[in-house]
Amino acid sequence: MAGRIKHFLERGGRYYSRIVVPTTLRKHLGGKTELRTPLGGDRRAAERAHPAALADLLFILRQSEVHALSIGQPAPQRVRQMLTTQQIVAMNYYQRLAQDDQMRQTTAFSAIPVDTDFAASLRAGMSGKLTDQALAELVGHRIERYIELGYTDALPGTLSWRSLAIALCASEYDALVRVYERDEGIFDGQPRHPLVIEAVASTASVTTPPPQPVSLLGLFDDYIAAKKVIGSGDEAARRWSPVFKNLRTFLGHDDAAAVSKKDLMAWRDELLRSLSPKTVADVYLSAVRTVLTWAVREDRLEKNAAKDVRQALPKKSQTREKGFTLAEACYLLRASQAYGSTSDDQGAKEYPETIAAKRWVPLLCAHTGARVAEMTQLRSQDVRLDGTTWVLRITAEAGTVKAGGYRDVPLHPQLVELGFPAFAKERGAGPLFYRSTNLEGSLAGARTVSGRISEWLNRSNLVPPGVAPSHGWRHRFKTVGREIGASDRVLDAICGHSGRTAGDNYGDVTISAKQQVIGKMPCYEL
């Protein structure tokens, strides 16, 4: 078959005939939105079997339409696919070959000699020598089948009926020649009659009305809804919503099914005019690729146009450590501990919660390896005494956690000595570093405070060039952990990093194991 074969679906190396059930007929087919017939894993064999399988699926739709009318329901959208003579010839040819394939796969099959009288009749029919009655005896039953399916309205006695009958004789004869060739071990034979050659070359398959548009923003909303069912998706909803709105604006339409690889490459090039390659690659292209991959997996789209659209990233030359050095860490933490305690107007116009955040969050990050936002979202109830060990619980209930779960991190003795547990208790129930009354506000509040801390550190030149304010502490925590000989598995559990092997997921890293590591880590000179 030439060109893209309609209603021919490939999924994971397997092939199917597939047709969408019109909305008005779904209740007559058990609520099904589509009908599928498996065609196996061999593409050439699947293509040969496809026309016959598709004809059966369309017949099922026709039967459901007849049933709806028989019980007096309003006439649904008519399942009618008027085909050209070429389309019917190609369908008939491939149906015959598919039937032969199926017969040869049965254990009872044995080659049946070609009926020479039948072949001679077909030759006479395709030459136009036979009467209408003789043609009806040869192929009339097949025309009746196509009329029943709604493929043609050619009635006996008309010129269109006779023309179709002659064409079907050619189709039947060419298929019969293929069967004879297969009996002789030849399986690559091609049509010989000009009418059949032209029909097979120009006809892909039965067509249906153009598919309905698939809303790009609708796909994104449904993806987020699916993620929220399993307890995630909040961060993607926040970060990716502008991405999909930007793409829709660029495209000038909202049809995900109409998006091409070329469209996405043009969008990528436009984004690079104002955004860094890393942002384009890791946020914009990644977001679209992820959602379209989900849409294909859920049979919402036939292909993922973003699959191979990438953006290369420049290789950065590293000129220093990724984390804070000991001297840099101590310098920053001294400034942090002194914040708001001087006699000048430092922090005079800030909420007490913001001042507390600038004093405590850097030291919390230094002694836990946590992300800044994970610390700014802490609540007083997230600080508890477990036996004789003070513990922080970092949980999505307080806002968000990148890994989606929770983790308990023992407090370093220096944090206890400086009075952090007492500070948390004094604050009462609720967030420690911002004011909020609901979870949605908590996310915004925690991020706002994180931004203010970062802005203050950069404005005060407390963060050296080449060090990220948040990840600088995570790098340092891992570095110090390795210096004292701590297990990477325990360090990962404290920092909230995923294990590197499947074996890392077995067994638990207990609070006691974490405490042994954190207890060995040195204090900072403040």
Short mmCIF file of C-alpha atoms in Angstrom, two decimals:
data_model
loop_
_atom_site.label_atom_id
_atom_site.label_comp_id
_atom_site.label_asym_id
_atom_site.label_seq_id
_atom_site.Cartn_x
_atom_site.Cartn_y
_atom_site.Cartn_z
CA MET A 1 0.00 0.00 0.00
CA ALA A 2 1.36 3.39 -0.92
CA GLY A 3 1.42 6.33 1.43
CA ARG A 4 0.23 6.51 5.02
CA ILE A 5 -2.30 3.78 5.68
CA LYS A 6 -5.35 5.15 7.42
CA HIS A 7 -6.82 3.26 10.35
CA PHE A 8 -3.57 1.27 10.49
CA LEU A 9 -2.03 1.55 13.95
CA GLU A 10 1.39 0.52 15.29
CA ARG A 11 1.97 0.14 19.02
CA GLY A 12 5.12 -1.37 20.48
CA GLY A 13 5.97 -3.37 17.37
CA ARG A 14 2.41 -4.76 17.00
CA TYR A 15 -0.08 -3.70 14.34
CA TYR A 16 -3.83 -3.14 14.47
CA SER A 17 -6.79 -2.09 12.37
CA ARG A 18 -8.47 0.66 14.33
CA ILE A 19 -11.52 2.82 13.80
CA VAL A 20 -13.18 5.40 16.05
CA VAL A 21 -16.79 4.72 17.07
CA PRO A 22 -19.04 7.75 16.40
CA THR A 23 -20.36 9.26 19.63
CA THR A 24 -23.98 8.42 18.76
CA LEU A 25 -23.16 4.69 18.41
CA ARG A 26 -21.03 4.12 21.48
CA LYS A 27 -23.90 3.16 23.77
CA HIS A 28 -24.82 0.39 21.32
CA LEU A 29 -21.29 -1.02 21.52
CA GLY A 30 -20.85 -1.24 25.28
CA GLY A 31 -19.48 2.30 25.58
CA LYS A 32 -16.48 1.59 23.35
CA THR A 33 -14.83 4.64 21.84
CA GLU A 34 -12.95 2.64 19.22
CA LEU A 35 -12.78 -0.80 17.64
CA ARG A 36 -9.50 -2.64 17.09
CA THR A 37 -8.41 -5.86 15.41
CA PRO A 38 -4.87 -7.17 16.11
CA LEU A 39 -2.87 -7.88 12.96
CA GLY A 40 0.33 -9.34 14.47
CA GLY A 41 3.91 -8.15 14.51
CA ASP A 42 4.89 -8.55 10.84
CA ARG A 43 4.20 -5.28 9.04
CA ARG A 44 3.86 -6.68 5.52
CA ALA A 45 1.47 -9.38 6.66
CA ALA A 46 -0.44 -6.80 8.73
CA GLU A 47 -0.82 -4.51 5.73
CA ARG A 48 -2.23 -7.37 3.69
CA ALA A 49 -4.70 -8.32 6.42
CA HIS A 50 -5.71 -4.72 7.17
CA PRO A 51 -8.40 -4.14 4.47
CA ALA A 52 -10.35 -7.26 5.41
CA ALA A 53 -10.12 -6.49 9.12
CA LEU A 54 -11.17 -2.90 8.54
CA ALA A 55 -14.15 -4.01 6.47
CA ASP A 56 -15.30 -6.20 9.37
CA LEU A 57 -14.98 -3.31 11.81
CA LEU A 58 -17.02 -1.03 9.56
CA PHE A 59 -19.62 -3.78 9.24
CA ILE A 60 -19.92 -3.87 13.04
CA LEU A 61 -20.58 -0.13 13.03
CA ARG A 62 -23.20 -0.57 10.32
CA GLN A 63 -24.93 -3.26 12.36
CA SER A 64 -25.00 -1.00 15.42
CA GLU A 65 -26.59 1.72 13.29
CA VAL A 66 -29.28 -0.67 12.07
CA HIS A 67 -29.93 -1.76 15.66
CA ALA A 68 -30.34 1.84 16.82
CA LEU A 69 -32.89 2.48 14.09
CA SER A 70 -34.74 -0.79 14.79
CA ILE A 71 -35.52 0.21 18.38
CA GLY A 72 -36.83 3.59 17.33
CA GLN A 73 -33.97 5.73 18.49
CA PRO A 74 -33.07 8.89 16.57
CA ALA A 75 -30.94 8.06 13.57
CA PRO A 76 -27.29 8.36 14.55
CA GLN A 77 -24.55 9.71 12.33
CA ARG A 78 -24.63 7.40 9.31
CA VAL A 79 -21.70 5.03 9.02
CA ARG A 80 -21.23 5.33 5.28
CA GLN A 81 -17.94 5.28 3.43
CA MET A 82 -18.64 5.72 -0.29
CA LEU A 83 -15.56 4.39 -2.05
CA THR A 84 -14.26 4.76 -5.57
CA THR A 85 -13.93 1.74 -7.84
CA GLN A 86 -10.15 1.86 -7.30
CA GLN A 87 -10.57 1.70 -3.54
CA ILE A 88 -12.93 -1.28 -3.75
CA VAL A 89 -10.59 -3.08 -6.17
CA ALA A 90 -7.64 -2.60 -3.81
CA MET A 91 -9.67 -3.66 -0.79
CA ASN A 92 -10.95 -6.78 -2.50
CA TYR A 93 -7.44 -7.72 -3.68
CA TYR A 94 -5.94 -7.44 -0.19
CA GLN A 95 -8.92 -9.19 1.40
CA ARG A 96 -8.33 -12.19 -0.82
CA LEU A 97 -4.62 -12.28 0.02
CA ALA A 98 -5.43 -11.94 3.75
CA GLN A 99 -7.83 -14.89 3.53
CA ASP A 100 -5.11 -16.95 1.86
CA ASP A 101 -2.65 -15.96 4.63
CA GLN A 102 -5.10 -17.13 7.28
CA MET A 103 -5.74 -20.44 5.51
CA ARG A 104 -2.03 -21.20 5.23
CA GLN A 105 -1.56 -20.66 8.96
CA THR A 106 -3.98 -23.49 9.84
CA THR A 107 -2.66 -27.01 10.42
CA ALA A 108 -5.38 -28.43 8.14
CA PHE A 109 -4.30 -26.38 5.11
CA SER A 110 -3.23 -28.12 1.97
CA ALA A 111 -2.74 -26.53 -1.42
CA ILE A 112 -5.92 -26.73 -3.51
CA PRO A 113 -5.37 -26.74 -7.27
CA VAL A 114 -6.44 -23.56 -9.01
CA ASP A 115 -9.90 -23.86 -10.56
CA THR A 116 -9.02 -23.31 -14.20
CA ASP A 117 -12.67 -22.90 -15.23
CA PHE A 118 -13.15 -20.18 -12.58
CA ALA A 119 -9.94 -18.48 -13.74
CA ALA A 120 -11.12 -18.59 -17.34
CA SER A 121 -14.45 -17.06 -16.34
CA LEU A 122 -12.64 -14.23 -14.52
CA ARG A 123 -10.51 -13.55 -17.61
CA ALA A 124 -13.65 -13.36 -19.71
CA GLY A 125 -15.27 -11.11 -17.12
CA MET A 126 -12.43 -8.61 -16.91
CA SER A 127 -12.31 -8.46 -20.72
CA GLY A 128 -15.97 -7.38 -20.80
CA LYS A 129 -17.19 -10.47 -22.71
CA LEU A 130 -19.72 -11.68 -20.09
CA THR A 131 -23.34 -10.68 -19.67
CA ASP A 132 -24.54 -8.96 -16.51
CA GLN A 133 -26.08 -12.25 -15.33
CA ALA A 134 -22.78 -14.10 -15.78
CA LEU A 135 -20.92 -11.31 -13.98
CA ALA A 136 -23.43 -11.49 -11.12
CA GLU A 137 -22.74 -15.21 -10.72
CA LEU A 138 -19.00 -14.49 -10.51
CA VAL A 139 -18.76 -11.37 -8.30
CA GLY A 140 -22.34 -10.25 -7.61
CA HIS A 141 -22.19 -11.48 -3.99
CA ARG A 142 -19.15 -9.28 -3.35
CA ILE A 143 -20.87 -6.20 -4.75
CA GLU A 144 -23.88 -6.93 -2.52
CA ARG A 145 -21.53 -7.06 0.48
CA TYR A 146 -20.03 -3.67 -0.41
CA ILE A 147 -23.50 -2.19 -0.86
CA GLU A 148 -24.45 -3.52 2.60
CA LEU A 149 -21.36 -1.89 4.08
CA GLY A 150 -22.26 1.40 2.47
CA TYR A 151 -19.20 1.47 0.20
CA THR A 152 -21.14 1.73 -3.07
CA ASP A 153 -24.65 2.36 -4.39
CA ALA A 154 -24.08 0.61 -7.74
CA LEU A 155 -27.27 -1.35 -8.49
CA PRO A 156 -27.68 -4.27 -10.93
CA GLY A 157 -28.58 -3.18 -14.43
CA THR A 158 -26.69 0.11 -14.19
CA LEU A 159 -23.49 1.01 -16.01
CA SER A 160 -21.73 1.69 -12.68
CA TRP A 161 -22.59 -1.82 -11.47
CA ARG A 162 -21.22 -3.46 -14.63
CA SER A 163 -18.05 -1.32 -14.47
CA LEU A 164 -17.48 -2.35 -10.85
CA ALA A 165 -18.15 -6.03 -11.64
CA ILE A 166 -15.56 -6.03 -14.45
CA ALA A 167 -13.04 -4.34 -12.13
CA LEU A 168 -13.69 -6.94 -9.41
CA CYS A 169 -13.07 -9.73 -11.92
CA ALA A 170 -9.62 -8.24 -12.53
CA SER A 171 -9.06 -7.95 -8.76
CA GLU A 172 -10.16 -11.56 -8.15
CA TYR A 173 -8.04 -12.87 -11.03
CA ASP A 174 -4.87 -11.06 -9.91
CA ALA A 175 -5.38 -12.35 -6.34
CA LEU A 176 -5.87 -15.88 -7.75
CA VAL A 177 -2.53 -15.59 -9.58
CA ARG A 178 -0.86 -14.65 -6.27
CA VAL A 179 -2.34 -17.74 -4.62
CA TYR A 180 -0.95 -19.94 -7.43
CA GLU A 181 2.48 -18.29 -7.07
CA ARG A 182 2.47 -18.93 -3.32
CA ASP A 183 1.75 -22.59 -3.93
CA GLU A 184 4.98 -22.58 -5.93
CA GLY A 185 6.90 -20.83 -3.12
CA ILE A 186 6.78 -17.34 -4.66
CA PHE A 187 5.61 -14.75 -2.12
CA ASP A 188 6.77 -11.47 -3.67
CA GLY A 189 4.43 -11.42 -6.66
CA GLN A 190 2.88 -8.11 -7.69
CA PRO A 191 -0.38 -7.22 -9.52
CA ARG A 192 -0.28 -7.54 -13.30
CA HIS A 193 -3.57 -6.12 -14.54
CA PRO A 194 -3.24 -2.35 -15.16
CA LEU A 195 -6.45 -1.60 -13.26
CA VAL A 196 -5.28 -3.49 -10.15
CA ILE A 197 -1.75 -2.03 -10.36
CA GLU A 198 -3.17 1.49 -10.44
CA ALA A 199 -5.68 0.77 -7.65
CA VAL A 200 -3.07 -0.70 -5.29
CA ALA A 201 -0.58 2.10 -6.02
CA SER A 202 -3.02 4.95 -5.51
CA THR A 203 -5.23 3.65 -2.70
CA ALA A 204 -3.99 3.51 0.86
CA SER A 205 -7.16 2.19 2.48
CA VAL A 206 -10.69 3.07 3.45
CA THR A 207 -10.87 6.62 4.73
CA THR A 208 -13.02 8.14 7.40
CA PRO A 209 -13.84 11.78 8.03
CA PRO A 210 -10.80 13.78 9.19
CA PRO A 211 -10.04 13.15 12.88
CA GLN A 212 -11.33 15.63 15.39
CA PRO A 213 -8.76 18.14 16.68
CA VAL A 214 -7.03 17.22 19.93
CA SER A 215 -6.74 20.24 22.22
CA LEU A 216 -3.13 20.93 23.19
CA LEU A 217 -4.09 22.64 26.43
CA GLY A 218 -6.70 19.95 27.02
CA LEU A 219 -4.00 17.27 26.81
CA PHE A 220 -1.89 19.18 29.32
CA ASP A 221 -4.82 19.52 31.73
CA ASP A 222 -5.61 15.82 31.42
CA TYR A 223 -1.96 14.89 31.98
CA ILE A 224 -1.87 16.95 35.17
CA ALA A 225 -5.16 15.40 36.30
CA ALA A 226 -3.71 11.92 35.74
CA LYS A 227 -0.60 12.81 37.75
CA LYS A 228 -2.67 14.20 40.62
CA VAL A 229 -4.52 10.90 40.91
CA ILE A 230 -1.22 9.36 42.04
CA GLY A 231 -0.31 12.29 44.28
CA SER A 232 1.97 14.34 42.02
CA GLY A 233 1.74 16.94 39.28
CA ASP A 234 1.54 20.16 41.30
CA GLU A 235 5.02 21.30 40.33
CA ALA A 236 4.48 20.38 36.67
CA ALA A 237 1.20 22.29 36.65
CA ARG A 238 2.95 25.40 37.93
CA ARG A 239 6.07 25.26 35.75
CA TRP A 240 4.62 23.88 32.52
CA SER A 241 1.38 25.83 32.18
CA PRO A 242 3.20 28.87 30.68
CA VAL A 243 5.07 26.49 28.34
CA PHE A 244 1.90 25.15 26.71
CA LYS A 245 0.29 28.57 26.52
CA ASN A 246 3.43 29.87 24.81
CA LEU A 247 3.38 26.99 22.31
CA ARG A 248 -0.29 27.53 21.51
CA THR A 249 0.34 31.23 20.88
CA PHE A 250 3.29 30.43 18.62
CA LEU A 251 1.35 27.84 16.61
CA GLY A 252 -1.73 29.99 16.26
CA HIS A 253 -3.97 26.99 16.98
CA ASP A 254 -4.72 24.47 19.75
CA ASP A 255 -4.68 21.19 17.79
CA ALA A 256 -2.00 18.84 19.13
CA ALA A 257 -2.67 16.36 16.30
CA ALA A 258 -1.66 19.02 13.77
CA VAL A 259 1.68 19.82 15.43
CA SER A 260 4.67 18.69 13.37
CA LYS A 261 8.33 18.20 14.17
CA LYS A 262 9.09 21.20 11.95
CA ASP A 263 6.65 23.34 14.00
CA LEU A 264 8.42 22.42 17.22
CA MET A 265 11.88 23.09 15.80
CA ALA A 266 10.72 26.54 14.68
CA TRP A 267 9.27 27.15 18.17
CA ARG A 268 12.54 26.05 19.76
CA ASP A 269 14.51 28.47 17.57
CA GLU A 270 12.16 31.30 18.51
CA LEU A 271 12.52 30.54 22.23
CA LEU A 272 16.32 30.69 21.94
CA ARG A 273 16.02 34.37 21.08
CA SER A 274 15.09 35.16 24.69
CA LEU A 275 15.84 32.06 26.78
CA SER A 276 18.97 30.09 27.56
CA PRO A 277 19.55 26.77 25.75
CA LYS A 278 19.30 24.97 29.11
CA THR A 279 15.88 26.47 29.87
CA VAL A 280 14.63 25.63 26.38
CA ALA A 281 15.93 22.05 26.63
CA ASP A 282 15.13 21.22 30.25
CA VAL A 283 11.84 23.06 30.67
CA TYR A 284 10.11 23.86 27.37
CA LEU A 285 11.03 20.93 25.13
CA SER A 286 11.07 18.48 28.03
CA ALA A 287 7.57 19.49 29.12
CA VAL A 288 6.05 19.11 25.66
CA ARG A 289 7.89 15.83 25.01
CA THR A 290 6.66 14.37 28.30
CA VAL A 291 3.01 15.29 27.78
CA LEU A 292 2.92 14.14 24.15
CA THR A 293 4.58 10.85 25.13
CA TRP A 294 1.78 10.36 27.67
CA ALA A 295 -0.82 11.26 25.03
CA VAL A 296 0.53 8.61 22.62
CA ARG A 297 0.63 6.00 25.40
CA GLU A 298 -3.01 6.82 26.24
CA ASP A 299 -4.02 6.64 22.55
CA ARG A 300 -4.90 10.32 22.49
CA LEU A 301 -2.40 10.94 19.68
CA GLU A 302 -0.93 8.67 17.04
CA LYS A 303 2.59 10.12 17.19
CA ASN A 304 4.81 12.30 19.36
CA ALA A 305 6.07 15.13 17.18
CA ALA A 306 8.46 16.23 19.95
CA LYS A 307 10.17 12.85 20.28
CA ASP A 308 13.32 13.83 18.37
CA VAL A 309 13.26 17.61 18.87
CA ARG A 310 16.28 18.43 21.03
CA GLN A 311 18.44 21.38 21.98
CA ALA A 312 22.17 20.89 22.45
CA LEU A 313 23.70 22.51 25.52
CA PRO A 314 27.05 24.26 25.62
CA LYS A 315 29.60 22.45 27.71
CA LYS A 316 30.39 24.53 30.76
CA SER A 317 33.94 24.75 31.94
CA GLN A 318 34.14 24.29 35.69
CA THR A 319 36.57 26.72 37.31
CA ARG A 320 35.95 25.87 40.97
CA GLU A 321 34.16 23.55 43.39
CA LYS A 322 30.38 23.32 43.00
CA GLY A 323 29.83 23.71 46.72
CA PHE A 324 30.87 26.24 49.34
CA THR A 325 34.36 25.90 50.78
CA LEU A 326 34.64 25.82 54.58
CA ALA A 327 35.77 29.48 54.68
CA GLU A 328 32.94 30.59 52.36
CA ALA A 329 30.38 28.63 54.35
CA CYS A 330 31.48 30.11 57.68
CA TYR A 331 31.51 33.66 56.26
CA LEU A 332 27.93 33.28 54.93
CA LEU A 333 26.61 31.60 58.09
CA ARG A 334 28.07 34.31 60.37
CA ALA A 335 26.27 36.96 58.32
CA SER A 336 23.12 34.89 58.44
CA GLN A 337 23.19 34.43 62.23
CA ALA A 338 23.80 38.15 62.72
CA TYR A 339 20.97 39.23 60.42
CA GLY A 340 18.46 41.56 62.01
CA SER A 341 20.32 41.81 65.34
CA THR A 342 22.31 44.98 64.59
CA SER A 343 21.25 48.49 65.58
CA ASP A 344 20.88 49.74 62.00
CA ASP A 345 17.74 49.39 59.87
CA GLN A 346 18.67 45.93 58.55
CA GLY A 347 15.43 43.97 58.33
CA ALA A 348 13.43 46.79 59.97
CA LYS A 349 10.74 46.69 57.27
CA GLU A 350 10.51 42.90 57.06
CA TYR A 351 8.14 40.46 58.72
CA PRO A 352 9.65 38.64 61.71
CA GLU A 353 9.17 35.40 59.74
CA THR A 354 11.37 36.70 56.90
CA ILE A 355 14.09 37.76 59.32
CA ALA A 356 13.92 34.33 60.98
CA ALA A 357 14.21 32.66 57.57
CA LYS A 358 17.38 34.57 56.74
CA ARG A 359 18.86 33.58 60.10
CA TRP A 360 17.90 29.89 60.18
CA VAL A 361 17.49 28.61 56.62
CA PRO A 362 21.16 28.82 55.53
CA LEU A 363 22.25 26.90 58.65
CA LEU A 364 19.46 24.36 58.18
CA CYS A 365 20.58 23.77 54.58
CA ALA A 366 24.22 23.48 55.67
CA HIS A 367 23.42 20.76 58.23
CA THR A 368 20.76 18.82 56.25
CA GLY A 369 21.77 19.12 52.59
CA ALA A 370 18.13 20.08 51.88
CA ARG A 371 16.87 22.40 49.17
CA VAL A 372 16.14 25.98 50.26
CA ALA A 373 12.41 25.66 49.40
CA GLU A 374 12.18 22.49 51.51
CA MET A 375 13.39 24.51 54.50
CA THR A 376 11.30 27.64 53.91
CA GLN A 377 8.11 25.52 53.86
CA LEU A 378 8.80 23.96 57.29
CA ARG A 379 6.03 24.07 59.88
CA SER A 380 6.41 23.87 63.63
CA GLN A 381 4.76 20.42 63.61
CA ASP A 382 7.53 19.22 61.28
CA VAL A 383 10.02 19.54 64.15
CA ARG A 384 9.70 16.78 66.76
CA LEU A 385 11.62 14.91 69.43
CA ASP A 386 12.10 11.23 68.55
CA GLY A 387 13.39 9.64 71.73
CA THR A 388 16.41 11.81 72.46
CA THR A 389 16.88 12.98 68.85
CA TRP A 390 15.38 16.13 67.38
CA VAL A 391 14.10 15.40 63.87
CA LEU A 392 12.88 17.45 60.91
CA ARG A 393 10.20 15.92 58.71
CA ILE A 394 10.43 17.21 55.13
CA THR A 395 7.05 16.42 53.58
CA ALA A 396 4.88 17.41 50.63
CA GLU A 397 2.09 18.13 53.12
CA ALA A 398 3.96 21.33 53.96
CA GLY A 399 4.20 22.42 50.32
CA THR A 400 6.16 20.32 47.86
CA VAL A 401 8.99 17.80 47.77
CA LYS A 402 10.78 17.10 44.50
CA ALA A 403 10.84 13.32 45.05
CA GLY A 404 7.16 13.38 46.04
CA GLY A 405 7.43 11.55 49.40
CA TYR A 406 8.74 12.52 52.81
CA ARG A 407 11.99 12.08 54.68
CA ASP A 408 13.08 12.48 58.29
CA VAL A 409 16.38 14.26 58.95
CA PRO A 410 17.96 14.40 62.44
CA LEU A 411 18.96 17.88 63.59
CA HIS A 412 22.67 18.55 63.93
CA PRO A 413 23.72 19.26 67.55
CA GLN A 414 24.73 22.80 66.57
CA LEU A 415 21.14 23.59 65.52
CA VAL A 416 19.87 22.24 68.83
CA GLU A 417 22.41 24.24 70.83
CA LEU A 418 21.54 27.44 68.96
CA GLY A 419 17.88 26.94 69.93
CA PHE A 420 16.14 25.97 66.69
CA PRO A 421 13.76 23.46 68.39
CA ALA A 422 12.81 26.13 70.94
CA PHE A 423 12.22 28.65 68.12
CA ALA A 424 9.95 26.16 66.33
CA LYS A 425 7.96 25.49 69.48
CA GLU A 426 7.52 29.21 70.21
CA ARG A 427 6.08 29.81 66.76
CA GLY A 428 3.05 27.61 67.46
CA ALA A 429 1.23 25.54 64.84
CA GLY A 430 1.80 26.52 61.23
CA PRO A 431 4.65 27.66 59.00
CA LEU A 432 7.86 28.92 60.56
CA PHE A 433 9.05 31.37 57.93
CA TYR A 434 5.97 32.91 56.26
CA ARG A 435 2.35 33.73 56.92
CA SER A 436 -0.31 31.52 55.31
CA THR A 437 -3.61 29.83 56.11
CA ASN A 438 -3.85 27.25 53.31
CA LEU A 439 -1.63 24.84 51.39
CA GLU A 440 -1.92 26.68 48.09
CA GLY A 441 -0.80 29.87 49.79
CA SER A 442 1.94 27.91 51.51
CA LEU A 443 3.55 26.98 48.22
CA ALA A 444 3.57 30.60 47.11
CA GLY A 445 4.75 31.80 50.53
CA ALA A 446 7.63 29.32 50.73
CA ARG A 447 8.80 30.23 47.21
CA THR A 448 8.57 33.94 47.97
CA VAL A 449 10.73 33.57 51.05
CA SER A 450 13.23 31.42 49.12
CA GLY A 451 13.52 34.20 46.55
CA ARG A 452 14.06 36.82 49.21
CA ILE A 453 16.83 34.80 50.82
CA SER A 454 18.55 34.33 47.46
CA GLU A 455 18.19 38.02 46.63
CA TRP A 456 19.69 39.02 49.98
CA LEU A 457 22.63 36.63 49.66
CA ASN A 458 23.48 37.85 46.17
CA ARG A 459 22.99 41.54 47.05
CA SER A 460 25.29 41.12 50.04
CA ASN A 461 27.93 39.28 47.93
CA LEU A 462 27.73 36.29 50.27
CA VAL A 463 27.60 33.74 47.43
CA PRO A 464 30.83 33.30 45.43
CA PRO A 465 30.64 33.32 41.60
CA GLY A 466 30.07 29.82 40.27
CA VAL A 467 28.11 28.59 43.31
CA ALA A 468 24.33 28.20 43.31
CA PRO A 469 22.85 29.53 46.59
CA SER A 470 20.69 26.42 47.09
CA HIS A 471 22.73 23.61 45.58
CA GLY A 472 25.96 25.01 46.99
CA TRP A 473 24.88 23.65 50.39
CA ARG A 474 23.85 20.29 48.95
CA HIS A 475 27.24 19.88 47.30
CA ARG A 476 29.03 20.87 50.51
CA PHE A 477 26.96 18.48 52.62
CA LYS A 478 27.85 15.56 50.35
CA THR A 479 31.53 16.61 50.34
CA VAL A 480 31.73 16.75 54.14
CA GLY A 481 29.86 13.45 54.37
CA ARG A 482 32.41 11.71 52.19
CA GLU A 483 35.28 13.27 54.18
CA ILE A 484 34.00 11.57 57.33
CA GLY A 485 33.54 8.27 55.48
CA ALA A 486 29.72 8.25 55.39
CA SER A 487 27.87 5.84 53.11
CA ASP A 488 26.52 7.44 49.94
CA ARG A 489 23.28 5.53 50.52
CA VAL A 490 22.78 7.30 53.87
CA LEU A 491 23.79 10.68 52.42
CA ASP A 492 21.28 10.22 49.59
CA ALA A 493 18.53 9.40 52.09
CA ILE A 494 19.30 12.55 54.11
CA CYS A 495 19.44 14.82 51.03
CA GLY A 496 16.46 13.25 49.26
CA HIS A 497 18.43 11.95 46.29
CA SER A 498 17.26 8.86 44.40
CA GLY A 499 19.31 5.68 44.65
CA ARG A 500 21.61 4.86 41.76
CA THR A 501 20.83 1.14 41.61
CA ALA A 502 17.81 -1.12 42.15
CA GLY A 503 19.57 -2.50 45.24
CA ASP A 504 19.46 0.95 46.84
CA ASN A 505 15.69 0.61 47.11
CA TYR A 506 15.95 -2.38 49.44
CA GLY A 507 16.07 -1.88 53.19
CA ASP A 508 15.45 1.34 55.13
CA VAL A 509 17.86 4.06 56.15
CA THR A 510 16.72 4.63 59.73
CA ILE A 511 16.82 7.81 61.77
CA SER A 512 19.52 6.14 63.85
CA ALA A 513 21.68 5.54 60.76
CA LYS A 514 21.21 9.15 59.68
CA GLN A 515 21.95 10.44 63.19
CA GLN A 516 25.26 8.56 63.28
CA VAL A 517 26.34 10.41 60.13
CA ILE A 518 25.04 13.87 61.09
CA GLY A 519 26.46 13.54 64.61
CA LYS A 520 29.94 13.10 63.13
CA MET A 521 29.73 16.18 60.96
CA PRO A 522 31.62 19.17 62.41
CA CYS A 523 30.10 22.39 63.65
CA TYR A 524 30.66 25.65 61.80
CA GLU A 525 32.59 28.42 63.59
CA LEU A 526 30.07 31.21 63.98
#
